[in-house]
Amino acid sequence: MSPELSIVLLSVKVALVATIASMPAAVVVALILARRQFWGRSVLNAIVHLPLVMPPVVTGYLLLTTFGTRGPVGAFLEQAFGLVVAFRWTGAALAAAVMGFPLMVRAIRLAIEQVDPDLEAAARSLGASPLWTTCAVTLPLALPGILSGMMLAFAKALGEFGATITFVSNIPGETRTLALAIYTLTQTPGSDAAIWRLLSLSIGVSFTALLASEALARRMERRRR
Amino acid sequence: MSVDVMIRHGLERITLDVRFTLGPGLTALLGPSGAGKTRTLDVIAGLLHPSEGRVVIDGDVLTDTSQRLDVPPHRRRIGYVFQDSRLFPHLTVRQNLGFSRWFTRDPKAGIAFDDVVRLLDLEPVLTRHPARLSGGERRRVALGRALLSHPRLLLLDEPLGSVEAAKRQEILPYLDRLIADLRLPMIYVTHDWDEVRGRAAHVVLIEDGRTRNGAI
């Protein structure tokens, strides 16, 4: 396999795992923010949005101190499950997931807020518990928003740089994703051709993902008519 | 069957003092718009929580603020046909009708799916989505969907409201058929006496959130 292709595959793997693994949590948080009134709601909202406004290096460093082998969570994960994320591709996925999380939550929350509460009331009157109502009415109606949120998070994950390089460093074959590989090449004289190869691959992947999500959204719209 | 509703809804500064007894067949809840008819239905269905009051159906206390008791809407077994139908736009007519089959304890009890489809003439539209139904069809689907949740009481909120006079024939004969075929107590909310004349077994007048009981 050419080195470029393996870099692309690693990046896509990291971004896909980050997006899919963080989706359930994003849906839960979005549901809470959209439908529940409670003390501390704005605090939760602020915490969710922190990775969006903090410098990515700060997020990466916080991840390193928490999930590193000597960090509290990292040590626990290693002892209990033998799972190490620091300096592994799984750590890159974790960093990407954290950075994309606010975008995903935001899109899903907006979609849930668009769902007519009257429809939820109708479901309740038909015998559906709150959980059933969420699963059978709210989430299916918010599906386009959930998908566009996942798309945004995927795009963010694909281009993530600062938190990744701080948390899991820049290890070829393990954590060197597209953005990191391009950065590395820019530091190496005489690698213009390689940079352009990676750049076009990067644009190609992003473009394909955008087209695919657009097609998916249009198909869902059509099914509803 | 008796429905005893006495509520004060503090937030909206509305006082509803509604007490009435239901017989078998249709009870008309009649009053001008803004009198509190829909709110009364919402309270009975458990969708609106009164700041003070009681809802008792057949001796079954569903809401009693003095005891902090409020049975959640999905455990009340009360069917509700909303004025705006509220069909689920992501589901076909068949799926809308069958929505409650997941939650009904004994799906074989009560009226069967095929009977509802036949009674309301829904066979031709079963595979359609709500966006492609006429106003009358939409109301019939909402009616069938509520019936299939096997309610002990059916609430109808202006089932003919905003339907043109000419199109009322898309609904009225079906309603009459239901009243005749199913021995299901129903509360029919309307501001139009003509709609319920000859159909209602009882009439309850509601004005400014208060009822005046009357019999025909």
Coordinates of C-alpha atoms in Angstrom, one line a residue, chain B residues 9-80:
Chain B
H9 CA -54.8 26.6 36.0
G10 CA -52.8 29.2 37.7
L11 CA -50.2 30.0 35.1
E12 CA -52.7 31.1 32.5
R13 CA -55.0 32.6 35.0
I14 CA -57.8 30.3 33.9
T15 CA -60.3 28.8 36.2
L16 CA -62.0 25.7 34.8
D17 CA -64.7 24.3 36.9
V18 CA -66.0 21.5 34.8
R19 CA -68.1 18.6 36.2
F20 CA -70.1 16.3 34.2
T21 CA -71.3 12.7 34.0
L22 CA -70.8 10.7 30.8
G23 CA -73.3 8.2 29.6
P24 CA -72.7 5.6 26.9
G25 CA -72.5 7.2 23.5
L26 CA -71.7 10.8 22.7
T27 CA -71.4 13.6 25.2
A28 CA -71.2 17.0 23.5
L29 CA -69.1 19.6 25.2
L30 CA -70.5 22.8 23.7
G31 CA -69.3 26.3 24.0
P32 CA -67.9 29.4 22.3
S33 CA -64.2 29.4 21.3
G34 CA -62.0 30.3 24.2
A35 CA -64.4 28.9 26.7
G36 CA -61.9 26.3 27.8
K37 CA -63.1 23.2 25.8
T38 CA -59.7 22.1 24.5
R39 CA -58.0 22.8 27.8
T40 CA -60.6 20.6 29.5
L41 CA -59.7 17.7 27.1
D42 CA -56.0 18.3 27.6
V43 CA -56.5 18.0 31.3
I44 CA -58.6 14.8 31.0
A45 CA -55.9 13.3 28.7
G46 CA -53.2 14.3 31.2
L47 CA -51.4 16.6 28.7
L48 CA -52.1 19.7 30.8
H49 CA -51.3 19.7 34.5
P50 CA -53.7 21.8 36.5
S51 CA -52.3 23.8 39.4
E52 CA -55.3 22.7 41.4
G53 CA -58.0 20.1 40.8
R54 CA -59.2 16.6 40.2
V55 CA -59.9 14.4 37.3
V56 CA -61.8 11.2 38.1
I57 CA -63.1 8.8 35.5
D58 CA -65.3 5.9 36.7
G59 CA -63.9 6.2 40.2
D60 CA -60.4 6.0 38.9
V61 CA -58.5 9.1 40.1
L62 CA -56.3 10.3 37.3
T63 CA -55.4 13.7 38.7
D64 CA -55.6 14.9 42.2
T65 CA -53.4 17.9 43.1
S66 CA -54.2 17.6 46.8
Q67 CA -52.6 14.1 46.8
R68 CA -49.9 15.1 44.3
L69 CA -51.3 12.4 42.0
D70 CA -51.0 12.7 38.3
V71 CA -51.3 9.6 36.1
P72 CA -49.0 10.1 33.1
P73 CA -50.9 10.4 29.8
H74 CA -49.7 7.0 28.4
R75 CA -51.3 5.1 31.3
R76 CA -54.7 6.8 31.1
R77 CA -56.2 4.8 28.3
I78 CA -57.9 7.8 26.9
G79 CA -58.0 8.2 23.1
Y80 CA -57.6 11.8 21.8

